[in-house]
Short mmCIF file of C-alpha atoms in Angstrom, two decimals:
data_model
loop_
_atom_site.label_atom_id
_atom_site.label_comp_id
_atom_site.label_asym_id
_atom_site.label_seq_id
_atom_site.Cartn_x
_atom_site.Cartn_y
_atom_site.Cartn_z
CA MET A 1 26.06 15.60 -3.49
CA ARG A 2 22.35 14.39 -4.07
CA ASN A 3 22.27 15.30 -7.86
CA LYS A 4 26.26 14.60 -8.64
CA VAL A 5 26.29 14.15 -12.69
CA ASN A 6 27.26 10.56 -13.46
CA LYS A 7 28.69 8.37 -16.27
CA PHE A 8 25.30 8.25 -18.08
CA LEU A 9 25.59 11.96 -19.28
CA THR A 10 28.40 10.70 -21.79
CA LEU A 11 25.33 8.98 -23.59
CA PRO A 12 24.22 10.75 -26.98
CA VAL A 13 21.07 12.61 -27.43
CA CYS A 14 18.33 10.55 -26.80
CA MET A 15 15.04 12.49 -27.16
CA ASN A 16 13.61 15.53 -28.66
CA LYS A 17 12.45 18.47 -26.90
CA ILE A 18 11.33 18.09 -23.27
CA SER A 19 9.24 20.80 -21.05
CA VAL A 20 9.91 20.38 -17.27
CA ILE A 21 7.13 21.65 -14.93
CA ILE A 22 8.42 22.53 -11.38
CA PRO A 23 5.74 23.59 -8.92
CA VAL A 24 7.18 26.13 -6.46
CA TYR A 25 5.62 27.18 -3.12
CA ASN A 26 8.15 28.91 -0.74
CA GLU A 27 11.22 27.31 -1.79
CA GLU A 28 13.51 29.89 -1.70
CA ASN A 29 16.18 27.80 0.15
CA VAL A 30 16.43 25.20 -2.69
CA ILE A 31 14.89 26.46 -5.94
CA ARG A 32 17.88 27.85 -7.38
CA GLU A 33 19.77 24.55 -6.93
CA THR A 34 16.82 22.39 -8.20
CA VAL A 35 17.02 24.40 -11.18
CA ALA A 36 20.95 24.45 -11.97
CA SER A 37 21.04 20.56 -11.21
CA LEU A 38 18.61 19.84 -14.35
CA ARG A 39 20.28 21.78 -16.73
CA PRO A 40 23.59 19.60 -17.17
CA TYR A 41 21.22 16.21 -17.65
CA LEU A 42 18.67 18.41 -20.07
CA GLU A 43 21.75 19.77 -22.30
CA GLN A 44 23.10 16.34 -22.86
CA LEU A 45 19.94 13.93 -22.98
CA THR A 46 17.61 15.99 -25.22
CA SER A 47 17.97 17.94 -28.45
CA GLY A 48 16.08 21.23 -26.67
CA TYR A 49 14.11 21.90 -23.70
CA GLU A 50 12.28 24.48 -21.59
CA ILE A 51 12.10 24.66 -17.58
CA ILE A 52 8.49 26.19 -16.53
CA CYS A 53 8.45 27.19 -12.60
CA VAL A 54 4.80 27.82 -11.53
CA ASN A 55 4.96 30.22 -8.44
CA ASP A 56 1.79 29.00 -6.44
CA GLY A 57 1.43 32.35 -4.47
CA SER A 58 4.55 32.08 -2.51
CA THR A 59 5.08 34.28 0.45
CA ASP A 60 9.07 34.16 0.52
CA SER A 61 11.48 35.68 -1.67
CA THR A 62 10.84 32.71 -4.27
CA PRO A 63 9.32 35.09 -6.68
CA ALA A 64 12.06 37.69 -6.82
CA LEU A 65 14.38 34.47 -7.08
CA LEU A 66 12.63 33.05 -9.94
CA ASP A 67 12.68 36.23 -11.85
CA GLU A 68 16.31 36.63 -11.63
CA MET A 69 16.93 33.41 -13.16
CA LYS A 70 17.70 33.32 -16.82
CA GLU A 71 16.46 30.76 -19.58
CA ILE A 72 13.44 29.70 -17.63
CA THR A 73 9.77 30.50 -17.95
CA VAL A 74 7.97 31.71 -14.78
CA ILE A 75 4.39 31.56 -14.36
CA HIS A 76 2.89 33.45 -11.04
CA HIS A 77 -0.37 32.72 -9.26
CA LYS A 78 -1.44 35.68 -7.01
CA THR A 79 -2.65 33.10 -4.50
CA ASN A 80 -1.75 29.58 -3.43
CA ARG A 81 -4.19 27.51 -5.64
CA GLY A 82 -2.77 24.12 -5.25
CA TYR A 83 -0.02 21.72 -6.46
CA GLY A 84 -2.60 20.19 -8.80
CA ALA A 85 -3.40 23.57 -10.30
CA SER A 86 0.25 24.63 -10.33
CA LEU A 87 0.91 21.39 -12.64
CA LYS A 88 -2.01 21.93 -14.98
CA ASN A 89 -1.00 25.49 -15.52
CA GLY A 90 2.41 24.41 -16.84
CA ILE A 91 0.88 21.60 -18.70
CA ARG A 92 -1.34 24.15 -20.73
CA ASN A 93 2.00 26.49 -21.40
CA ALA A 94 4.36 23.39 -21.98
CA GLN A 95 5.74 23.88 -25.91
CA PHE A 96 6.69 20.39 -26.19
CA ASN A 97 4.98 16.89 -26.05
CA HIS A 98 7.36 15.14 -23.67
CA ILE A 99 6.65 16.58 -20.24
CA LEU A 100 8.89 15.97 -16.84
CA ILE A 101 7.56 17.06 -13.34
CA ILE A 102 9.75 17.03 -10.52
CA ASP A 103 9.31 18.77 -7.09
CA ALA A 104 11.15 22.03 -6.25
CA ASP A 105 12.21 20.69 -2.74
CA GLY A 106 15.31 18.49 -4.04
CA THR A 107 13.82 15.34 -2.60
CA TYR A 108 13.96 13.33 -6.25
CA PRO A 109 17.27 12.62 -7.81
CA VAL A 110 17.64 14.35 -10.91
CA SER A 111 20.59 12.00 -11.48
CA SER A 112 18.11 9.29 -12.20
CA LEU A 113 17.05 11.05 -15.43
CA PRO A 114 18.90 8.88 -17.80
CA GLU A 115 17.82 5.62 -16.22
CA MET A 116 14.18 7.39 -16.75
CA LEU A 117 14.51 8.41 -20.19
CA LYS A 118 16.02 5.01 -21.46
CA PRO A 119 12.90 2.97 -20.87
CA TYR A 120 10.57 5.75 -21.66
CA LEU A 121 11.65 5.95 -25.19
CA LYS A 122 12.68 2.12 -25.75
CA ASN A 123 9.38 0.92 -24.33
CA GLY A 124 7.11 3.35 -26.18
CA LEU A 125 5.41 4.58 -22.84
CA ASP A 126 2.94 7.03 -22.26
CA MET A 127 4.28 7.51 -18.73
CA LEU A 128 7.06 6.59 -16.61
CA ILE A 129 6.83 7.29 -12.82
CA GLY A 130 9.80 7.56 -10.61
CA SER A 131 8.60 5.16 -7.83
CA ARG A 132 10.17 6.20 -4.29
CA THR A 133 11.51 2.56 -3.82
CA GLY A 134 15.46 3.06 -4.35
CA ALA A 135 18.48 1.88 -2.00
CA ASN A 136 18.59 5.55 -0.62
CA THR A 137 15.02 6.36 0.31
CA THR A 138 13.95 8.65 3.24
CA TYR A 139 10.32 8.14 3.80
CA PRO A 140 8.73 8.79 7.40
CA PHE A 141 7.07 5.24 8.47
CA VAL A 142 3.81 7.28 9.31
CA LYS A 143 3.44 7.94 5.94
CA LYS A 144 4.30 4.31 4.86
CA VAL A 145 1.18 2.63 6.54
CA PRO A 146 -1.85 4.51 4.74
CA LYS A 147 0.40 4.73 1.24
CA TYR A 148 0.55 0.79 1.61
CA PHE A 149 -3.35 0.74 2.10
CA ILE A 150 -4.07 3.38 -0.75
CA ARG A 151 -1.79 1.43 -3.19
CA LYS A 152 -3.72 -1.80 -2.62
CA TYR A 153 -7.11 0.05 -3.13
CA ALA A 154 -5.41 1.68 -6.15
CA ASN A 155 -4.21 -1.83 -7.44
CA TYR A 156 -7.72 -3.12 -7.06
CA ILE A 157 -9.61 -0.42 -9.24
CA THR A 158 -6.85 -0.45 -11.98
CA GLY A 159 -6.54 -4.09 -11.76
CA LYS A 160 -2.30 -3.71 -11.98
CA ASN A 161 0.30 -3.24 -9.80
CA THR A 162 0.43 0.79 -9.52
CA GLY A 163 3.74 0.82 -7.77
CA ASP A 164 4.24 4.39 -6.26
CA PHE A 165 1.11 6.13 -8.12
CA ASN A 166 1.42 9.36 -6.65
CA SER A 167 5.27 10.32 -7.14
CA GLY A 168 5.78 13.95 -8.11
CA PHE A 169 8.77 12.69 -10.61
CA ARG A 170 7.44 11.25 -13.66
CA ILE A 171 7.49 11.53 -17.82
CA PHE A 172 4.48 11.77 -19.77
CA LYS A 173 3.34 12.83 -23.33
CA LYS A 174 1.23 16.07 -23.14
CA ASP A 175 -1.42 14.66 -25.75
CA VAL A 176 -2.34 11.92 -23.82
CA ALA A 177 -2.18 13.85 -20.44
CA MET A 178 -4.57 16.47 -21.86
CA ARG A 179 -7.57 13.72 -22.62
CA PHE A 180 -8.11 13.45 -18.76
CA PHE A 181 -7.40 17.10 -18.26
CA ASP A 182 -11.12 17.89 -17.08
CA LEU A 183 -10.58 15.26 -14.10
CA TYR A 184 -7.39 16.57 -12.79
CA PRO A 185 -7.95 18.16 -9.11
CA ASP A 186 -6.36 21.52 -7.84
CA GLY A 187 -4.59 19.62 -4.86
CA PHE A 188 -1.80 17.05 -4.32
CA SER A 189 -4.06 14.28 -5.72
CA PHE A 190 -3.05 15.30 -9.21
CA THR A 191 -0.67 12.48 -9.62
CA THR A 192 -3.00 10.11 -8.43
CA THR A 193 -5.62 11.11 -10.94
CA ILE A 194 -3.47 10.84 -13.77
CA THR A 195 -2.09 7.48 -12.97
CA VAL A 196 -5.30 6.07 -12.17
CA SER A 197 -6.72 7.67 -15.43
CA MET A 198 -4.16 6.31 -17.62
CA LEU A 199 -3.81 3.08 -16.44
CA CYS A 200 -7.70 2.45 -16.45
CA LYS A 201 -7.60 3.51 -20.00
CA GLY A 202 -5.23 1.03 -21.17
CA TYR A 203 -2.14 3.56 -21.67
CA TYR A 204 1.31 2.17 -21.42
CA VAL A 205 2.49 3.19 -17.82
CA ASP A 206 5.68 1.89 -16.23
CA PHE A 207 7.66 2.48 -12.67
CA ILE A 208 11.09 2.58 -12.30
CA PRO A 209 12.70 2.88 -8.68
CA VAL A 210 14.48 5.95 -7.69
CA ASP A 211 16.09 7.35 -4.29
CA TYR A 212 14.11 9.99 -2.35
CA PHE A 213 16.27 12.32 -0.25
CA LYS A 214 14.39 14.39 2.91
CA ARG A 215 13.12 17.19 1.59
CA VAL A 216 14.34 20.74 2.50
CA GLY A 217 12.09 23.04 4.53
CA LYS A 218 8.67 22.02 5.87
CA SER A 219 6.18 19.62 4.09
CA LYS A 220 3.11 20.85 2.79
CA ILE A 221 1.34 17.88 2.85
CA ALA A 222 -1.45 17.07 5.78
CA PRO A 223 -0.85 13.18 6.48
CA VAL A 224 -4.73 12.53 7.91
CA LYS A 225 -6.57 15.19 5.47
CA ASP A 226 -4.97 14.14 2.48
CA THR A 227 -5.09 10.41 3.21
CA ILE A 228 -8.92 10.57 3.78
CA ASN A 229 -8.82 12.71 0.67
CA PHE A 230 -6.89 9.91 -1.44
CA PHE A 231 -9.44 7.34 -0.55
CA ARG A 232 -12.08 9.69 -1.48
CA LEU A 233 -11.00 10.54 -4.73
CA LEU A 234 -9.92 6.75 -5.56
CA THR A 235 -13.69 6.08 -5.16
CA ARG A 236 -14.52 8.65 -7.60
CA LEU A 237 -12.13 7.39 -10.09
CA ALA A 238 -13.54 3.95 -9.58
CA ILE A 239 -16.99 4.88 -10.16
CA PHE A 240 -15.94 7.09 -13.32
CA PHE A 241 -13.69 4.27 -14.75
CA ARG A 242 -14.58 0.96 -13.20
CA PRO A 243 -17.93 1.40 -11.54
CA LEU A 244 -18.25 -2.50 -11.32
CA LYS A 245 -15.23 -2.76 -9.02
CA LEU A 246 -17.48 -0.88 -6.43
CA PHE A 247 -20.64 -2.24 -7.01
CA MET A 248 -20.12 -5.84 -7.56
CA PRO A 249 -18.71 -6.52 -3.97
CA VAL A 250 -21.91 -4.87 -2.80
CA VAL A 251 -24.25 -6.90 -4.82
CA PHE A 252 -22.86 -10.04 -3.66
CA ALA A 253 -22.76 -9.11 -0.14
CA LEU A 254 -26.39 -7.98 -0.42
CA LEU A 255 -27.28 -11.21 -2.25
CA ALA A 256 -25.53 -13.40 0.77
CA ILE A 257 -27.69 -11.40 3.11
CA SER A 258 -30.68 -12.02 1.15
CA LEU A 259 -30.11 -15.83 0.83
CA ILE A 260 -29.48 -15.92 4.71
CA PHE A 261 -33.19 -14.29 5.31
CA ILE A 262 -34.47 -16.63 2.93
CA VAL A 263 -33.28 -19.78 4.38
CA ARG A 264 -34.08 -18.28 7.96
CA ASP A 265 -37.77 -17.48 6.85
CA VAL A 266 -38.54 -20.63 4.69
CA PHE A 267 -37.10 -23.21 6.97
CA ILE A 268 -37.19 -21.74 10.44
CA LEU A 269 -39.82 -19.09 11.05
CA ARG A 270 -41.78 -20.40 8.10
CA ASP A 271 -43.17 -16.80 7.18
CA LEU A 272 -42.34 -14.31 4.99
CA THR A 273 -40.54 -11.36 6.87
CA GLN A 274 -39.95 -7.74 5.82
CA SER A 275 -36.23 -8.37 5.56
CA THR A 276 -36.68 -10.97 2.96
CA VAL A 277 -38.45 -8.79 0.48
CA LEU A 278 -36.24 -5.77 1.40
CA PHE A 279 -32.81 -7.16 0.71
CA PRO A 280 -33.61 -8.84 -2.97
CA ILE A 281 -34.99 -5.47 -3.79
CA LEU A 282 -31.58 -3.84 -2.84
CA THR A 283 -29.47 -6.29 -4.40
CA SER A 284 -31.32 -5.57 -7.61
CA LEU A 285 -31.11 -1.99 -7.41
CA PHE A 286 -27.48 -1.62 -6.89
CA PHE A 287 -26.98 -4.41 -9.57
CA LEU A 288 -28.73 -2.11 -12.13
CA MET A 289 -27.00 0.70 -10.94
CA GLY A 290 -23.71 -1.00 -11.37
CA LEU A 291 -24.56 -1.96 -14.83
CA MET A 292 -26.02 1.68 -15.98
CA ALA A 293 -22.74 3.10 -14.39
CA ASP A 294 -20.44 0.71 -16.29
CA MET A 295 -22.25 1.47 -19.46
CA ILE A 296 -21.58 5.23 -19.16
CA ALA A 297 -18.04 4.79 -18.24
CA ARG A 298 -17.55 2.72 -21.20
CA LYS A 299 -18.37 5.52 -23.38
CA PHE A 300 -15.88 8.12 -21.55
#
């Protein structure tokens, strides 16, 4: 069994109340099992909890199944608004400051909750992310390649090792998450945005390896489209939080080109060309734009 109750359930209550948010879209085959697997851990590891299932316009029997479940909060979207929109709605309605998000499709191991809660509480973290790098990880190779380059780009922007920055299995503080609420998109890049935002602003974020199982049902992710969107999102976040990370490489490249043209004109052509005038001007403009963007970013 994927989420078999383990020995860590003998631990005493280790944290206060927690809100669990599960975005759900057409998960009629697994949603009952996912919710049921959470309860034993939450009852043993917390002093109280709530489970919020956000039905994102499901067209199968998921809405009816959710309404039949007792002791959970169900939020229905009339139309499919997106993964991020579901999480944002759940966060708005969460009663407690500690929030756990997990997918409904059974891909994340609920049995890792004790191991996640311990460092989250002990180290006073603002967010702990379950990184899909455990021993039993089913992750298609076609997704690993773009994910590698996206992670390297995120590392460059944040200046830190981001690990699995877009994992959908994580614990974080609501009051911290709300500080970046206006930045969160409605799509799958919600998790990327909250991770990069917290890291760039110096909040305590850590990663812990967890397993990742083959999902039940069909994936809602479009690899090519979502990969392009991830790069676009990271670029926007870089401009917002760390603009010099983008502008300075361009400035240095333009400066190098300017020097090449100057050397050519002075020592070879012995004449001043348009390129020699244009590139220093462009270099200065990009440098000033970077400085202005950095000044604005520091005020956020």
